[in-house]
PDB file of C-alpha atoms and ligand atoms in Angstrom:
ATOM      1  CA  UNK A   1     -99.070  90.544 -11.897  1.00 69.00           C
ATOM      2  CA  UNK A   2     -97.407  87.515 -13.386  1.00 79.00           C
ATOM      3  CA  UNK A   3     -96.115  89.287 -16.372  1.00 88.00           C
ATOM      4  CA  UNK A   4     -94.183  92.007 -13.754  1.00 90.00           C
ATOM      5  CA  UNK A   5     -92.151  89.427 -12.227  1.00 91.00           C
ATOM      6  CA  UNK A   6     -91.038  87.958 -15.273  1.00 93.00           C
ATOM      7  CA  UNK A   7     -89.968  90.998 -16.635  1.00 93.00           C
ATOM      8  CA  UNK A   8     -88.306  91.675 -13.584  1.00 93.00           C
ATOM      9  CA  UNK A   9     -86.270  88.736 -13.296  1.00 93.00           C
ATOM     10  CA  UNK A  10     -85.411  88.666 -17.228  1.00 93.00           C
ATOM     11  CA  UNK A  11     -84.190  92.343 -16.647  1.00 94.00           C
ATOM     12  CA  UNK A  12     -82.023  91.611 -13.543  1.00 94.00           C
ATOM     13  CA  UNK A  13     -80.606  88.750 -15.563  1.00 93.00           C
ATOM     14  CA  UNK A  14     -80.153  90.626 -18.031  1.00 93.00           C
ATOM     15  CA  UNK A  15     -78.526  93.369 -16.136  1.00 94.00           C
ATOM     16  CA  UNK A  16     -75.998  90.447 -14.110  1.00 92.00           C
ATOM     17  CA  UNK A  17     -75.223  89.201 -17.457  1.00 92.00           C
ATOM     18  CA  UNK A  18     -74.291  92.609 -18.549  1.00 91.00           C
ATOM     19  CA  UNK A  19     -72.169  92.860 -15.712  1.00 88.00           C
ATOM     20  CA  UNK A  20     -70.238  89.727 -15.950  1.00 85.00           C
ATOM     21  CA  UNK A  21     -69.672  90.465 -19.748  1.00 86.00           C
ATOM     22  CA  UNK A  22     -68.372  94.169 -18.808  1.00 82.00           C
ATOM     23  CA  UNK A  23     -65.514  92.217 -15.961  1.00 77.00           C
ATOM     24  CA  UNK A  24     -64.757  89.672 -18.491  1.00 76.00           C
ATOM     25  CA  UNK A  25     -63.815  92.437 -21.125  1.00 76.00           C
ATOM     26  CA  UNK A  26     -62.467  94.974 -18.701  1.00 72.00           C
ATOM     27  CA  UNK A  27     -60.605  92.266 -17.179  1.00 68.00           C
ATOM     28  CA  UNK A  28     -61.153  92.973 -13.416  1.00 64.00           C
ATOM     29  CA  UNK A  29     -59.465  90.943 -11.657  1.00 70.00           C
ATOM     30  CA  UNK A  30     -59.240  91.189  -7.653  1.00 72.00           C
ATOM     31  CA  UNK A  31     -55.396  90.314  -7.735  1.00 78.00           C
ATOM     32  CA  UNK A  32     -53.816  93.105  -9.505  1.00 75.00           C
ATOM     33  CA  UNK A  33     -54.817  96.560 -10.353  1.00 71.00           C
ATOM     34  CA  UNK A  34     -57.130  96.825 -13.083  1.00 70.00           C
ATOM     35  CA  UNK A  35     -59.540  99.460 -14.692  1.00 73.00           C
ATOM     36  CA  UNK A  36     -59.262 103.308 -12.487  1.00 76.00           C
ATOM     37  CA  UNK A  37     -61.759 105.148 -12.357  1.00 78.00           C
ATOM     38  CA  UNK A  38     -61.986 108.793 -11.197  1.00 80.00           C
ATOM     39  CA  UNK A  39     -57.408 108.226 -10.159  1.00 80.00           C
ATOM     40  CA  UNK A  40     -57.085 112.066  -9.182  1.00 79.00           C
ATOM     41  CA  UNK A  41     -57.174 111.311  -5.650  1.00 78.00           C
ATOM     42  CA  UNK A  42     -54.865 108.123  -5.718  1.00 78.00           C
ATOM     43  CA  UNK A  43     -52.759 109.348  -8.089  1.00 80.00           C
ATOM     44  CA  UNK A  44     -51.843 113.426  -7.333  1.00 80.00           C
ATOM     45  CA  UNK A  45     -48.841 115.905  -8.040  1.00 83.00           C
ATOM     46  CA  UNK A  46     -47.914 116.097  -4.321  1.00 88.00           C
ATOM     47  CA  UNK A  47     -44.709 113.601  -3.435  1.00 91.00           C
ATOM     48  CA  UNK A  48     -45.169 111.164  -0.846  1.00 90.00           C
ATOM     49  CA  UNK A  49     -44.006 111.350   2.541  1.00 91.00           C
ATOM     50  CA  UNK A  50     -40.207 110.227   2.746  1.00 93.00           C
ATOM     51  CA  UNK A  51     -39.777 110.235  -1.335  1.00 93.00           C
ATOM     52  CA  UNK A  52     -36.944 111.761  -2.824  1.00 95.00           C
ATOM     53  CA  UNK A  53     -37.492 115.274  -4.076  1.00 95.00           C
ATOM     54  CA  UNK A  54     -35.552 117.191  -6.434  1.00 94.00           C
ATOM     55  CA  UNK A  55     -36.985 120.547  -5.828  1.00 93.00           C
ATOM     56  CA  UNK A  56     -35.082 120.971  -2.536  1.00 94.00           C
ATOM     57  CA  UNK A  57     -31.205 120.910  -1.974  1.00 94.00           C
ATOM     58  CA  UNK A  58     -31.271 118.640   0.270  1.00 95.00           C
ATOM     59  CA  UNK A  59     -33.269 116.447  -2.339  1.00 95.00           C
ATOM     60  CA  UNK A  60     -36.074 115.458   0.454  1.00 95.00           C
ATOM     61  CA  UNK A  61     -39.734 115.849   0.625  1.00 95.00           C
ATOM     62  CA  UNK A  62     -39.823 116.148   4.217  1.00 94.00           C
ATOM     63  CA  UNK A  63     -38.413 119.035   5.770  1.00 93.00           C
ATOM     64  CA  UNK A  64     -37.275 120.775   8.893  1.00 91.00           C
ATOM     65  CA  UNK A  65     -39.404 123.377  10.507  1.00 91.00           C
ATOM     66  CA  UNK A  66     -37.755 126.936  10.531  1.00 92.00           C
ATOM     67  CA  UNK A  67     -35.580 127.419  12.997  1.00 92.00           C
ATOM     68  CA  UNK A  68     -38.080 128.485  16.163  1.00 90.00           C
ATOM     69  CA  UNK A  69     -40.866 127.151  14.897  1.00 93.00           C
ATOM     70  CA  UNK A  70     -43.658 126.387  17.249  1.00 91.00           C
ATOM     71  CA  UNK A  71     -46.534 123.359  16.793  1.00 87.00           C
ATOM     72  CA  UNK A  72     -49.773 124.684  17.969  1.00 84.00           C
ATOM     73  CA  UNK A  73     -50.598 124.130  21.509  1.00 74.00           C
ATOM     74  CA  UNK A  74     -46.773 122.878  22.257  1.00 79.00           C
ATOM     75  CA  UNK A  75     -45.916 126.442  24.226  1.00 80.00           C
ATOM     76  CA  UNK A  76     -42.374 125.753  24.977  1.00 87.00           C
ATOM     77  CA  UNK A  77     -41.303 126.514  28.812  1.00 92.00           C
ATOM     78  CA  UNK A  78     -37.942 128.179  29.235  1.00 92.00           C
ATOM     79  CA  UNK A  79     -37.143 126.751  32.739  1.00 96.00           C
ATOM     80  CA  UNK A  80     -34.186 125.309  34.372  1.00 95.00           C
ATOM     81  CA  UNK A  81     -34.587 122.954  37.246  1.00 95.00           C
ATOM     82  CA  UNK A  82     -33.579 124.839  40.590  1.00 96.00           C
ATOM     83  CA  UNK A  83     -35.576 126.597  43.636  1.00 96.00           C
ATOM     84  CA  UNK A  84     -34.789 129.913  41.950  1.00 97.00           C
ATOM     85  CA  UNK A  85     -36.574 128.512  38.352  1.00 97.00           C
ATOM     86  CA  UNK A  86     -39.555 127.380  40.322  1.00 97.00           C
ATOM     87  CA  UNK A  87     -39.461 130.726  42.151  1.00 97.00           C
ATOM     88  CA  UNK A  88     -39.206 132.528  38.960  1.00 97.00           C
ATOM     89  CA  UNK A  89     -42.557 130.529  37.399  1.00 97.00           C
ATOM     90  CA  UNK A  90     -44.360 131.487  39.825  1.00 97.00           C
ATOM     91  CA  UNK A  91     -43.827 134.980  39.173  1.00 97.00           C
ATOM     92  CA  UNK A  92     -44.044 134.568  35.596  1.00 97.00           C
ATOM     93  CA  UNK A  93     -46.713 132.397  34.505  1.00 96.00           C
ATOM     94  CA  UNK A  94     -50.045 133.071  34.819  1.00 94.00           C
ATOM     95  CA  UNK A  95     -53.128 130.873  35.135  1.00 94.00           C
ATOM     96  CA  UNK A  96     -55.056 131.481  31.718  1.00 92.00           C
ATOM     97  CA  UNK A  97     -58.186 129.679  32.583  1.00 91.00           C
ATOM     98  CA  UNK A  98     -61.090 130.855  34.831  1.00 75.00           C
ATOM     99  CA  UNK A  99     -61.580 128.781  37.692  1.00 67.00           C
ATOM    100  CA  UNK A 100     -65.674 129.434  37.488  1.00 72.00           C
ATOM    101  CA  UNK A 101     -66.068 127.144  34.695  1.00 84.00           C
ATOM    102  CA  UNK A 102     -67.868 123.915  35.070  1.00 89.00           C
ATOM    103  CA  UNK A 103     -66.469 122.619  32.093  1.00 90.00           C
ATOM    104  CA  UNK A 104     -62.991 123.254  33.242  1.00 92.00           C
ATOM    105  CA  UNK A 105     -63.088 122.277  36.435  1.00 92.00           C
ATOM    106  CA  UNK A 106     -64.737 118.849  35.638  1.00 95.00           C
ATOM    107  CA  UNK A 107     -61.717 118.204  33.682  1.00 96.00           C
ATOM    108  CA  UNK A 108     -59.625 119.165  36.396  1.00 96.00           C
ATOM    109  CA  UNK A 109     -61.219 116.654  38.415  1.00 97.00           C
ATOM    110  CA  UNK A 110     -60.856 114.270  35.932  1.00 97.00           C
ATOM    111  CA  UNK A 111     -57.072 114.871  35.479  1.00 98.00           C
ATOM    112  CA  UNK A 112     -56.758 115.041  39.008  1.00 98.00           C
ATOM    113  CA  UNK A 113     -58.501 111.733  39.483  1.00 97.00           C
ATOM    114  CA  UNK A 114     -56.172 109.847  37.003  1.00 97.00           C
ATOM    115  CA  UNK A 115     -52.814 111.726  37.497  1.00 97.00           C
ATOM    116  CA  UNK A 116     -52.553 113.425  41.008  1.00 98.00           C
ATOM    117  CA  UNK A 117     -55.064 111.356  43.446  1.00 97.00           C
ATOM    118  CA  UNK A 118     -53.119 108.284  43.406  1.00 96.00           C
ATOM    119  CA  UNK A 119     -49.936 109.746  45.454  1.00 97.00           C
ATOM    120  CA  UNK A 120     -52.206 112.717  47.572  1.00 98.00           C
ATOM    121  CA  UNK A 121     -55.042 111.253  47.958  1.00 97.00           C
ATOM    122  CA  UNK A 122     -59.039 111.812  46.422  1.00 95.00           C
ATOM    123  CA  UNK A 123     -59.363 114.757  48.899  1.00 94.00           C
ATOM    124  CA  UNK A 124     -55.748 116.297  48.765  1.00 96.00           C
ATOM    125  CA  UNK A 125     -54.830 115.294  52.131  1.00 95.00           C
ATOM    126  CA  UNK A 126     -51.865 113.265  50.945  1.00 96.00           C
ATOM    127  CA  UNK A 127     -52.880 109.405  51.659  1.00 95.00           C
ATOM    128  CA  UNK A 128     -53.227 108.312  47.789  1.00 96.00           C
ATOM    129  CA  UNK A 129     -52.847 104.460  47.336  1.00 96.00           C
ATOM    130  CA  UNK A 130     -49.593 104.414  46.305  1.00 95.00           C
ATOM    131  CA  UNK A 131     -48.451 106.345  49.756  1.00 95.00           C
ATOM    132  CA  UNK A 132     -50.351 103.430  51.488  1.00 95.00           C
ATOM    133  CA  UNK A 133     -48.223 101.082  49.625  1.00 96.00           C
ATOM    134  CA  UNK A 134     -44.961 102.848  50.965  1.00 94.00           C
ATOM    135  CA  UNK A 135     -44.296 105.995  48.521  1.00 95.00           C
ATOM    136  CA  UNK A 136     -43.095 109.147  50.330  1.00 95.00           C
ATOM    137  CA  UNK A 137     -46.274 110.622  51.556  1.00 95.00           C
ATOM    138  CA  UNK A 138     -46.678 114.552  49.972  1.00 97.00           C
ATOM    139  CA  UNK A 139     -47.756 116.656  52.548  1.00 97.00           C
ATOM    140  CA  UNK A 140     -51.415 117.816  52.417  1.00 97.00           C
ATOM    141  CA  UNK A 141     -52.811 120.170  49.582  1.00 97.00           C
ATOM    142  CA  UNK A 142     -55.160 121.740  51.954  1.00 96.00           C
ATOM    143  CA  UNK A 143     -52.411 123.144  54.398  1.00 96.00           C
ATOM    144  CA  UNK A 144     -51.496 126.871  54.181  1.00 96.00           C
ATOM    145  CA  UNK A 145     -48.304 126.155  52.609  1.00 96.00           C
ATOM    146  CA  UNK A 146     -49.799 124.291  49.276  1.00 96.00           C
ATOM    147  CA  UNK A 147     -52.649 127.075  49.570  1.00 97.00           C
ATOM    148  CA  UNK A 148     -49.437 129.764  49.418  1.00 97.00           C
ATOM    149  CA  UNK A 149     -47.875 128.315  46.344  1.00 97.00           C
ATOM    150  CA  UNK A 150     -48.982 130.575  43.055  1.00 97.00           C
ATOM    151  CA  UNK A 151     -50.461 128.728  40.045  1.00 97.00           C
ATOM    152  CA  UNK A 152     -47.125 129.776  37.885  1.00 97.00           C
ATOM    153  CA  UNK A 153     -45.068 127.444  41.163  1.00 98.00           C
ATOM    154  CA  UNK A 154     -47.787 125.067  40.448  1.00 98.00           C
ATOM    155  CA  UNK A 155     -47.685 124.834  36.744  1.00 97.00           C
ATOM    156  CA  UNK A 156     -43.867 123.837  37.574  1.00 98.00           C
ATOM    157  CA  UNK A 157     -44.077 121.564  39.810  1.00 98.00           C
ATOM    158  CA  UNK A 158     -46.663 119.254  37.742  1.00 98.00           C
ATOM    159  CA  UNK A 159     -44.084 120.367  34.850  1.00 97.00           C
ATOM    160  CA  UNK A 160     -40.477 119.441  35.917  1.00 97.00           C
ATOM    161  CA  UNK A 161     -41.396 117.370  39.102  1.00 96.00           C
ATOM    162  CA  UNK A 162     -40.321 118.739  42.500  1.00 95.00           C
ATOM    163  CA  UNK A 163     -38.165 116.376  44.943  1.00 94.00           C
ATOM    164  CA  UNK A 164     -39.843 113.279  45.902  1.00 95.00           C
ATOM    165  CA  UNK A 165     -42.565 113.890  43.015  1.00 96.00           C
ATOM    166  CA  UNK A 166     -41.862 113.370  39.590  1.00 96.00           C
ATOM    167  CA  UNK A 167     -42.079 115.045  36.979  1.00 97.00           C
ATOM    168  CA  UNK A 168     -45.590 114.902  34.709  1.00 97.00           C
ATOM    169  CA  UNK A 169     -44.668 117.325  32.141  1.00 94.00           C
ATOM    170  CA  UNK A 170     -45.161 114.443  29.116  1.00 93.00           C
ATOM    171  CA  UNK A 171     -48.236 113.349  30.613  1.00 95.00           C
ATOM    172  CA  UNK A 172     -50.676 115.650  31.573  1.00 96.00           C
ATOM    173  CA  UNK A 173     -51.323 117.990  28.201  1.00 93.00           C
ATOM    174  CA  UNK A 174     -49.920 121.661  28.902  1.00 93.00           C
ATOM    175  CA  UNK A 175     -54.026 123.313  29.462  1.00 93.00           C
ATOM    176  CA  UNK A 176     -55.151 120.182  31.603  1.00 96.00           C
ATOM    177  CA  UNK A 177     -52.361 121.213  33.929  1.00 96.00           C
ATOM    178  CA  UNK A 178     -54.026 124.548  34.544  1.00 96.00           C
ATOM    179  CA  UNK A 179     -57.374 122.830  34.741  1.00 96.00           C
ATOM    180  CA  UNK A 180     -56.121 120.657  37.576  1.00 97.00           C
ATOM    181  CA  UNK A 181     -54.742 123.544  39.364  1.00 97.00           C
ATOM    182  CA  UNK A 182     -57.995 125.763  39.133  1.00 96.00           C
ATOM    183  CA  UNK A 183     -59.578 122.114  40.748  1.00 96.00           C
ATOM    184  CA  UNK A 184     -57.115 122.096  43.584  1.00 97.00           C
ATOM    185  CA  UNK A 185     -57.924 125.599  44.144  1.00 95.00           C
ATOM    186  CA  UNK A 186     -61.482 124.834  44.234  1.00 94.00           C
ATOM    187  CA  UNK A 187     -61.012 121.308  46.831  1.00 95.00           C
ATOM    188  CA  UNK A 188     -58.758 123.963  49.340  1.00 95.00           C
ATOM    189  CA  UNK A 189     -61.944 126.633  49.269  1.00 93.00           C
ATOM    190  CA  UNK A 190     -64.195 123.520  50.177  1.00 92.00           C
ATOM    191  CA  UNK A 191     -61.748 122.809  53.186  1.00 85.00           C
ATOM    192  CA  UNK A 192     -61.892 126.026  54.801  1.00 71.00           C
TER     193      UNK A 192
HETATM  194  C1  HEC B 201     -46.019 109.511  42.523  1.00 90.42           C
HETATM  195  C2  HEC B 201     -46.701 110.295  43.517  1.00 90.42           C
HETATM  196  C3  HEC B 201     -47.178 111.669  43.126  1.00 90.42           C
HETATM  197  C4  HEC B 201     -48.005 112.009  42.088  1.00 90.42           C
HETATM  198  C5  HEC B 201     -48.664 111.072  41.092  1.00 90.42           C
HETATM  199  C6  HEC B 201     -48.182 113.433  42.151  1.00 90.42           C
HETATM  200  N1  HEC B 201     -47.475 113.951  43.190  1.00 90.42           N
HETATM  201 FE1  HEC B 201     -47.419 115.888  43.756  1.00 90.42          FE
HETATM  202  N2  HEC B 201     -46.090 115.422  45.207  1.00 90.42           N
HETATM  203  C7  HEC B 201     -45.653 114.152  45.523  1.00 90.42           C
HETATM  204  C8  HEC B 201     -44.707 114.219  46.605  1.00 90.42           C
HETATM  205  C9  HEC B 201     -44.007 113.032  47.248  1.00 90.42           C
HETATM  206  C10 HEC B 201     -44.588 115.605  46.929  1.00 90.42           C
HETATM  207  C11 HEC B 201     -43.672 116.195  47.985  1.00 90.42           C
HETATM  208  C12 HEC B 201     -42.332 116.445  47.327  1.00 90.42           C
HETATM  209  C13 HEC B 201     -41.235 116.643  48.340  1.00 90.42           C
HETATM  210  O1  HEC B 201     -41.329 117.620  49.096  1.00 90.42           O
HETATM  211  O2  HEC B 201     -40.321 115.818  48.351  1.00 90.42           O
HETATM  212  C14 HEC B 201     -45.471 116.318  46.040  1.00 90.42           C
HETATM  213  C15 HEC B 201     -45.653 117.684  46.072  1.00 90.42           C
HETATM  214  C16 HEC B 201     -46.591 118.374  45.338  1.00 90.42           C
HETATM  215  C17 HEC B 201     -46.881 119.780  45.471  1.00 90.42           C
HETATM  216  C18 HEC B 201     -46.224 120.727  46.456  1.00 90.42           C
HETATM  217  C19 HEC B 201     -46.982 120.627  47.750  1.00 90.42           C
HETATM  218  C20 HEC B 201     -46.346 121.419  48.871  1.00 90.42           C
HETATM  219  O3  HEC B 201     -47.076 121.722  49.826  1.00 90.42           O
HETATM  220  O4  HEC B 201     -45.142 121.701  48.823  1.00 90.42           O
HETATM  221  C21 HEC B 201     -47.878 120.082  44.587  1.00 90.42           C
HETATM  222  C22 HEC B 201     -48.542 121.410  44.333  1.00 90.42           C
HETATM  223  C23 HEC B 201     -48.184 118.844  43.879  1.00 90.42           C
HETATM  224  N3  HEC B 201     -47.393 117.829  44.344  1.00 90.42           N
HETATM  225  C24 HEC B 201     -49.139 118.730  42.898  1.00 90.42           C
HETATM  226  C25 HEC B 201     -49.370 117.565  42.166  1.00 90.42           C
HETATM  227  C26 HEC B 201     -50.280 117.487  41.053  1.00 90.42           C
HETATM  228  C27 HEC B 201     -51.149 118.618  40.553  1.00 90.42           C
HETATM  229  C28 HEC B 201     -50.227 116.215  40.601  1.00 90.42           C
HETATM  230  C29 HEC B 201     -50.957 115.630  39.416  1.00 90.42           C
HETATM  231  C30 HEC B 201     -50.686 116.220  38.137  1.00 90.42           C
HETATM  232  C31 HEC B 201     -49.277 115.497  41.425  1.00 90.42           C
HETATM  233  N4  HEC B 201     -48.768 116.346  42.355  1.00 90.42           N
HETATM  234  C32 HEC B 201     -48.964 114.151  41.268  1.00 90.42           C
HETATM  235  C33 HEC B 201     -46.037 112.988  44.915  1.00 90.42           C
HETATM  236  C34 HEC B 201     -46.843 112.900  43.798  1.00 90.42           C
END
């Protein structure tokens, strides 16, 4: 049993020692670069973000997308900010989600919660906090006329703003704003 330890120890020294040695004669030392092993990943053909680039005219890595190039999930909207635009929306666009799922609508809520509730209110009626603090009060989500406006007038209205509300366009994320319209939907059916 003895004899194990021993041997043990004298090989772990051993193998320390061994290690110590290799540093001193590699010369690693934690200041500067030293030994690299397996570089390929460090060190690859690709140019760097924002280095100069002599393959291009313009001599830069980075380049600009193609004229009408669109970034995945960035749909542009081709709207201009009048009654007849807003009109026009809700013609045009349509409401890609289903309103039946859970999944969907819990987001809704969610969005609605963080984004919408504040100015009309947990239940739609209008009297958010910020109203009770002195904002222009919105009038009701559950009254005919917000139960008349299509999803596409919707969709622009959370987009571009609409009189007293502004606009949340850069804030609520383009399918979320769906979402909280199927949610709306659902709190109008649930205040018949
Ligand atoms: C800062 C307060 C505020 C926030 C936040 C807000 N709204 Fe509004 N909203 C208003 C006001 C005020 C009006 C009324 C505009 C007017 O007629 O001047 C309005 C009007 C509306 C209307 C039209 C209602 C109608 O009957 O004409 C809809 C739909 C609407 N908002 C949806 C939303 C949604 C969805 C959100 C969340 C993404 C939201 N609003 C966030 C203040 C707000």
């Amino acid at each position: 049993m003895m004899k194990k330890y021993v041997l043990a120890t004298v090989l772990l020294g051993g193998f320390i020692g061994t290690l110590f040695l290799a540093a001193k004669y590699l010369g690693v030392e934690p200041d500067r670069l030293n030994y690299e092993y397996f570089p390929d990943m460090a060190r690859n053909f690709a140019y760097k973000a924002q280095s100069p680039n002599p393959f291009f005219r313009n001599g830069r890595t980075e380049q600009r997308p193609v004229e009408g190039a669109i970034a995945r999930g960035f749909m542009p909207l081709h709207y201009g900010l009048s009654e007849e635009e807003a009109k026009r929306a809700g013609r045009e666009l349509r409401n890609p989600f289903k309103s039946d799922s859970t999944a969907n609508l819990e987001r809704g809520k969610r969005v609605y919660e963080i984004y919408c509730g504040t100015c009309h209110g947990a239940a739609g009626d209008g009297k958010g906090l910020v109203v009770q603090h002195g904002y222009p009060a919105p009038p009701s989500l559950l009254l005919e006329n917000a139960r008349a406006i299509e999803d596409g007038r919707m969709f622009y209205i959370i987009t571009y703003g609409f009189k007293n509300m502004p606009a949340y366009g850069s804030q609520v994320a383009h399918d979320d704003r769906w979402y909280v319209i199927n949610f709306i939907r659902q709190l109008q059916e649930n205040q018949q």
